Amino acid sequence: MNIEILFDAIILVVLLFIGVPAPLCFAAAALFLFVVGDFNNANFLVSSGFTKLSSLILLAIPLYIFAGGLMTEGKIATRLIDLAESMMSRVKGGLGIVVIFSTAIFGAISGMSTAAVAAIGSIMIPKMVERGYDRGYATALVAASSVLALLIPPSSSMILYGWVTNTSITAMFLAPIIPALLLIGCFSVLNYFLTRKMTLIELPPTTLKEGALDVWFKTKRAAFGLAMPVIILGCIYGGITTPTEAAAIAVVYSIPVAVFIYRGLDFKSFASVAWKTGQIAAVLMILVFFSSMLARVWTMENVPQTVLEFMLGISDNKIILLLLINLFLLVIGMFLDDISGVLLASPMLLPVAISLGIDPVHFGAIIGVNLGMGLITPPTAPILYFAGLIGNTTLPKMVGYTMILIIFGYIPVLMLTTFIPSLSLFLPELIIGYQPLSK
Amino acid sequence: TEKMRLSAIEPPTSTVVQFANSFSERVQAASHDEIQIKVYPSSQLGDWVEVHEQVMEGTIDLAIQPLSNGFNDVLALQWFPYAALDFKSGQKAFSEGGVIYETINDALAYQDIKILGAFVSGMGGIVYTKAAPNPRDPNSDQGLKIRVWPGATTHQALLDRLGYQTAPIPWSDLYTAMQTGVVDGAIGATPELAMNNFSDIAKMWVQNNDHFEVSFIAVNKFRFENLSKEQQMILSKVASELSAERFAVAEQEHQKYLQQMRDKGIEVVELTKEELQTVADAVRKDVWPKIQGEIGADNMSKLKLSLGIK
Amino acid sequence: MTRFPLQKIHVCLLSFQRVLIGISTFTISVLIFIQVFIRYFLDIPLYGVEEIAAYLAVWLYFIGSGYGIYKGNHISASVMDLLLPNQRSKDIFQAFVSVLTLILICWIFLLCFDYFQWSMKRVPKSPELRLPLFYVHFAMVFGLGMMTFYSVIETVRRFIYISKREDYVSLATSDDNKNSLNSSKSL
Ligand code: NA
Ligand code: NA
């Protein structure tokens, strides 16, 4: 391997490790290659960052965050939880499943995992503890489920992946859905086994008719929230709008819903959602700004090609190489959040994946599941720590349960996603007639 | 040795990139490995506007692509509708000494870019996912929404005149937009582009020669002038040789892709010579006055003079 | 003596940034919505609206990035907090990290400034509205300028706290504390 590239990787890792903000770590790595490389001026760095930032496609990210924020502030989470609860009231360990399902539905409204933790976790964790669930388990489950927000459309990471790799966002929204459903299934089963030893306080059983009526009533209460993903996906897949435009429609839809129908929003809280959205978007986009600089120098210095040759030097077996890529992503995910991970890994690894005959949409799903898992994998596990904050518990109390959810939930789903391409390609092929590479 | 970077927008399998590769190989051979050109396909070094900027700056030495009109409006002359009507008149206008080539070269002098040659991709047309009712008639309302590339003032006016609605959509969103029906078709493509990108969703291709699709071989002026005289000669010579070779086969290649589309079951509508002339006359009469501002009155009269139009 | 007006400017600057960020977010959504609405229902293309939205977003991101430094919101992945034994060693180490960060930000600031000057000289224009792009490129200079400004404050404060042998409190945290103090007074 080229010594300069190796040195660049070391700079990146060391700076990240000591806690320099990720965007500036990317900048440092880009500047290093710029200085040692053969370039006459740095305008191309600034220009590549600027071009990405001013893209209309990426505009979808602040808009989805905004729409999600408005619905959250309009107390949509409570209604979703009520609905999931009335559906699961007859199941043993039902409250755990309520968490899994309500975060999943919430994920269809919001593009960010943190929003799911804050909205669902703050209601559900105390409720679960009250009913006899272990606090560490409740928190770990909320964290693990919240990652679903990243796999269920709309999703900021999938928008970014599509944009960085020039893959259709519309296809990228569909690709991780089946893996997400598999995760929901795995978590539900694991929930059954993990809660067996806990003494849970179950609600008295209701008759089927009462239950059905209750579900119907709760569905009506949550209807305006549930309509939002339908509107977004309907606009995109019905050929009415691009994903960015659908996001703007979602924002405009959620304002009257939150203000007049759910009555959760006054001017002050509206303004606060607006500027907090802008702040979150800015933090993400600055990461995009610097990572595009890094990606550009990498291309100019042939880094993806070097990585490809290096990996092919280890083995030419497709299965081993795919495992290696996953291992590599796992390590990235251990230290980085999903957005930084996508921005770092996709320009470097997609050429490798394509040379192995992996379709870009399929690879996006692999990256999504893998880096999603990274959000709850220590040492750097932003979603897990955040959930700990919300659930008022510490890492040691959560880590055991988290590892079980990872090893028996995420890892099997990750392997299935990696080795069965149709899991991620089926929906894009079915709904938008996507034509994968290999065919 | 001189190491140079060459950027192209198209994917590695495209004819432009194959052209770029032969450019690189021939230059390397002629210079006895003294000049090595690495080709970066698929917009790896940035979109066409960025690359144009970086060729001005010399960060990227060479590019084969349409040039951006971001720095000088005149460059819209490259895709000015019905500035050329067929391959013959196109070759004249886009070769050294031709009205378009020279006007563009003058404009680029202020941008530190030199043109070495041109790669003719083909004649433009419209690709549809819904068949147009009267594709041969310039005076009928087609009732379809056609995509134009962002900033295509010239083609907005053109499509408006030809009876279409327009929507600006960037290339990266185009497939999805056509697939899902946000638009019913797109302008700004050639048979090759349409065949490679939209063959599975296209229903119709109308060959109306709306513009002549050309990628220029552009080099940074200072980078070029810093090469030895002999090396400069090699670059220029290889570029003009290749350009001429391409001109010679361009029409044949163009027909090849039209045939591929027919084989795929896409309805190909080729306007006859008379029909083309009717459309061109209508556009030159009604649309040109509206878009004259893009290239300026002077260049407009030069263009008209070269075509023998009053 | 100078403390009062400085504090006032600081507070005004912050609320100004928040207002700008909030208004831009809202405006961008509305612009895109209007564009879709007009295209879909009135069947007229509306050229340039998306361009305005995208460039407004660039301004939003860079204003927000300065604010993000102030708030300490930028994503980071430090593992050192788990490794260092006590608060003081952490604070000293963090001071070192903030110096590194500051150097990087200054460097990028200079690059953005160079680019802006180039843009003033060459005057590239936007594709749709033919708007000179230096109006948008200036957002980068402004944003990196604000990032530099808040980074300098953070670095200096860190060294002051180390020399005073106190645990570091960020400007944002101390502002928050003051605010809650004020509001509890007013109650
Ligand atoms: Na989501
Ligand atoms: Na992690």
mmCIF file of N, CA and C in Angstrom, chain B residues 53 56-57 69-71 73 110-112 145 148 150-152 156 165-168 182, chain C residues 35 39-40 43-48 50 115 118 122-128 130 137:
data_model
loop_
_atom_site.group_PDB
_atom_site.id
_atom_site.type_symbol
_atom_site.label_atom_id
_atom_site.label_comp_id
_atom_site.label_asym_id
_atom_site.label_seq_id
_atom_site.Cartn_x
_atom_site.Cartn_y
_atom_site.Cartn_z
ATOM 1 N N GLU B 53 -14.411 24.592 -14.173
ATOM 2 C CA GLU B 53 -13.735 25.487 -13.237
ATOM 3 C C GLU B 53 -12.301 25.012 -12.974
ATOM 4 N N MET B 56 -9.912 25.561 -15.787
ATOM 5 C CA MET B 56 -9.477 26.961 -15.749
ATOM 6 C C MET B 56 -8.329 27.141 -14.766
ATOM 7 N N GLU B 57 -8.461 26.461 -13.632
ATOM 8 C CA GLU B 57 -7.478 26.606 -12.557
ATOM 9 C C GLU B 57 -6.246 25.748 -12.770
ATOM 10 N N ASN B 69 -21.512 27.244 -19.380
ATOM 11 C CA ASN B 69 -21.731 28.656 -19.699
ATOM 12 C C ASN B 69 -21.829 29.504 -18.437
ATOM 13 N N GLY B 70 -21.333 28.948 -17.315
ATOM 14 C CA GLY B 70 -21.384 29.666 -16.042
ATOM 15 C C GLY B 70 -20.520 30.907 -16.019
ATOM 16 N N PHE B 71 -19.447 30.932 -16.824
ATOM 17 C CA PHE B 71 -18.530 32.065 -16.779
ATOM 18 C C PHE B 71 -18.753 33.019 -17.943
ATOM 19 N N ASP B 73 -21.890 33.624 -20.973
ATOM 20 C CA ASP B 73 -23.156 33.193 -21.572
ATOM 21 C C ASP B 73 -22.995 32.649 -22.984
ATOM 22 N N TYR B 110 -10.346 33.988 -22.396
ATOM 23 C CA TYR B 110 -10.366 34.715 -21.121
ATOM 24 C C TYR B 110 -10.512 33.769 -19.925
ATOM 25 N N GLN B 111 -10.627 32.503 -20.194
ATOM 26 C CA GLN B 111 -10.807 31.543 -19.104
ATOM 27 C C GLN B 111 -9.619 30.613 -18.964
ATOM 28 N N ASP B 112 -8.521 30.939 -19.620
ATOM 29 C CA ASP B 112 -7.300 30.120 -19.560
ATOM 30 C C ASP B 112 -7.545 28.689 -20.017
ATOM 31 N N LYS B 145 -45.115 16.784 -20.651
ATOM 32 C CA LYS B 145 -44.148 17.557 -19.880
ATOM 33 C C LYS B 145 -42.756 16.989 -20.113
ATOM 34 N N VAL B 148 -36.025 19.643 -19.071
ATOM 35 C CA VAL B 148 -34.857 20.321 -19.620
ATOM 36 C C VAL B 148 -33.778 20.331 -18.545
ATOM 37 N N PRO B 150 -31.170 21.926 -15.943
ATOM 38 C CA PRO B 150 -31.250 23.206 -15.239
ATOM 39 C C PRO B 150 -30.384 24.252 -15.935
ATOM 40 N N GLY B 151 -30.953 25.391 -16.201
ATOM 41 C CA GLY B 151 -30.207 26.459 -16.859
ATOM 42 C C GLY B 151 -30.360 26.457 -18.368
ATOM 43 N N ALA B 152 -31.171 25.537 -18.901
ATOM 44 C CA ALA B 152 -31.323 25.437 -20.347
ATOM 45 C C ALA B 152 -32.358 26.436 -20.854
ATOM 46 N N GLN B 156 -35.888 25.696 -22.984
ATOM 47 C CA GLN B 156 -37.210 26.006 -22.451
ATOM 48 C C GLN B 156 -38.018 26.708 -23.533
ATOM 49 N N GLN B 165 -44.916 21.326 -22.186
ATOM 50 C CA GLN B 165 -44.575 21.956 -20.914
ATOM 51 C C GLN B 165 -43.162 21.505 -20.554
ATOM 52 N N THR B 166 -42.478 22.285 -19.711
ATOM 53 C CA THR B 166 -41.124 21.887 -19.337
ATOM 54 C C THR B 166 -40.981 21.841 -17.824
ATOM 55 N N ALA B 167 -40.006 21.076 -17.353
ATOM 56 C CA ALA B 167 -39.637 21.068 -15.941
ATOM 57 C C ALA B 167 -38.129 20.872 -15.868
ATOM 58 N N PRO B 168 -37.432 21.719 -15.101
ATOM 59 C CA PRO B 168 -35.981 21.557 -14.992
ATOM 60 C C PRO B 168 -35.646 20.431 -14.011
ATOM 61 N N VAL B 182 -42.926 11.954 -13.226
ATOM 62 C CA VAL B 182 -42.853 13.380 -12.923
ATOM 63 C C VAL B 182 -42.761 14.158 -14.251
ATOM 64 N N GLN C 35 -43.077 25.621 -5.315
ATOM 65 C CA GLN C 35 -42.603 25.147 -6.616
ATOM 66 C C GLN C 35 -43.367 23.901 -7.067
ATOM 67 N N ARG C 39 -46.181 23.703 -10.083
ATOM 68 C CA ARG C 39 -45.926 22.805 -11.190
ATOM 69 C C ARG C 39 -47.060 21.796 -11.337
ATOM 70 N N TYR C 40 -47.519 21.281 -10.204
ATOM 71 C CA TYR C 40 -48.488 20.187 -10.269
ATOM 72 C C TYR C 40 -49.897 20.678 -10.562
ATOM 73 N N ASP C 43 -49.493 23.669 -13.583
ATOM 74 C CA ASP C 43 -48.782 23.208 -14.762
ATOM 75 C C ASP C 43 -47.882 24.260 -15.401
ATOM 76 N N ILE C 44 -47.370 25.176 -14.575
ATOM 77 C CA ILE C 44 -46.396 26.142 -15.090
ATOM 78 C C ILE C 44 -45.065 25.823 -14.425
ATOM 79 N N PRO C 45 -43.994 25.719 -15.187
ATOM 80 C CA PRO C 45 -42.716 25.514 -14.507
ATOM 81 C C PRO C 45 -42.298 26.820 -13.850
ATOM 82 N N LEU C 46 -41.716 26.713 -12.677
ATOM 83 C CA LEU C 46 -41.288 27.902 -11.965
ATOM 84 C C LEU C 46 -39.770 27.832 -11.884
ATOM 85 N N TYR C 47 -39.115 28.531 -12.778
ATOM 86 C CA TYR C 47 -37.673 28.388 -12.841
ATOM 87 C C TYR C 47 -36.984 29.209 -11.761
ATOM 88 N N GLY C 48 -35.948 28.644 -11.189
ATOM 89 C CA GLY C 48 -35.121 29.418 -10.293
ATOM 90 C C GLY C 48 -35.520 29.357 -8.828
ATOM 91 N N GLU C 50 -36.091 26.681 -6.997
ATOM 92 C CA GLU C 50 -35.271 25.669 -6.337
ATOM 93 C C GLU C 50 -33.854 26.155 -6.133
ATOM 94 N N TYR C 115 -10.943 31.076 -2.309
ATOM 95 C CA TYR C 115 -11.947 30.674 -3.290
ATOM 96 C C TYR C 115 -12.911 31.828 -3.552
ATOM 97 N N TRP C 118 -11.325 34.283 -5.782
ATOM 98 C CA TRP C 118 -11.344 33.754 -7.148
ATOM 99 C C TRP C 118 -12.726 33.980 -7.771
ATOM 100 N N ARG C 122 -13.606 35.868 -11.177
ATOM 101 C CA ARG C 122 -14.097 35.150 -12.357
ATOM 102 C C ARG C 122 -15.606 35.270 -12.560
ATOM 103 N N VAL C 123 -16.320 35.605 -11.478
ATOM 104 C CA VAL C 123 -17.772 35.764 -11.508
ATOM 105 C C VAL C 123 -18.529 34.608 -12.159
ATOM 106 N N PRO C 124 -18.380 33.386 -11.656
ATOM 107 C CA PRO C 124 -19.242 32.310 -12.136
ATOM 108 C C PRO C 124 -20.683 32.625 -11.766
ATOM 109 N N LYS C 125 -21.619 32.186 -12.634
ATOM 110 C CA LYS C 125 -23.023 32.501 -12.380
ATOM 111 C C LYS C 125 -23.842 31.227 -12.203
ATOM 112 N N SER C 126 -24.949 31.369 -11.500
ATOM 113 C CA SER C 126 -25.809 30.213 -11.270
ATOM 114 C C SER C 126 -26.493 29.824 -12.580
ATOM 115 N N PRO C 127 -26.801 28.539 -12.764
ATOM 116 C CA PRO C 127 -27.341 28.102 -14.049
ATOM 117 C C PRO C 127 -28.685 28.740 -14.406
ATOM 118 N N GLU C 128 -29.576 28.869 -13.443
ATOM 119 C CA GLU C 128 -30.938 29.258 -13.778
ATOM 120 C C GLU C 128 -31.130 30.775 -13.778
ATOM 121 N N ARG C 130 -28.811 33.111 -13.300
ATOM 122 C CA ARG C 130 -27.604 33.856 -13.698
ATOM 123 C C ARG C 130 -27.182 34.832 -12.595
ATOM 124 N N HIS C 137 -20.949 31.981 -2.356
ATOM 125 C CA HIS C 137 -19.623 31.561 -1.892
ATOM 126 C C HIS C 137 -19.219 32.303 -0.616
#
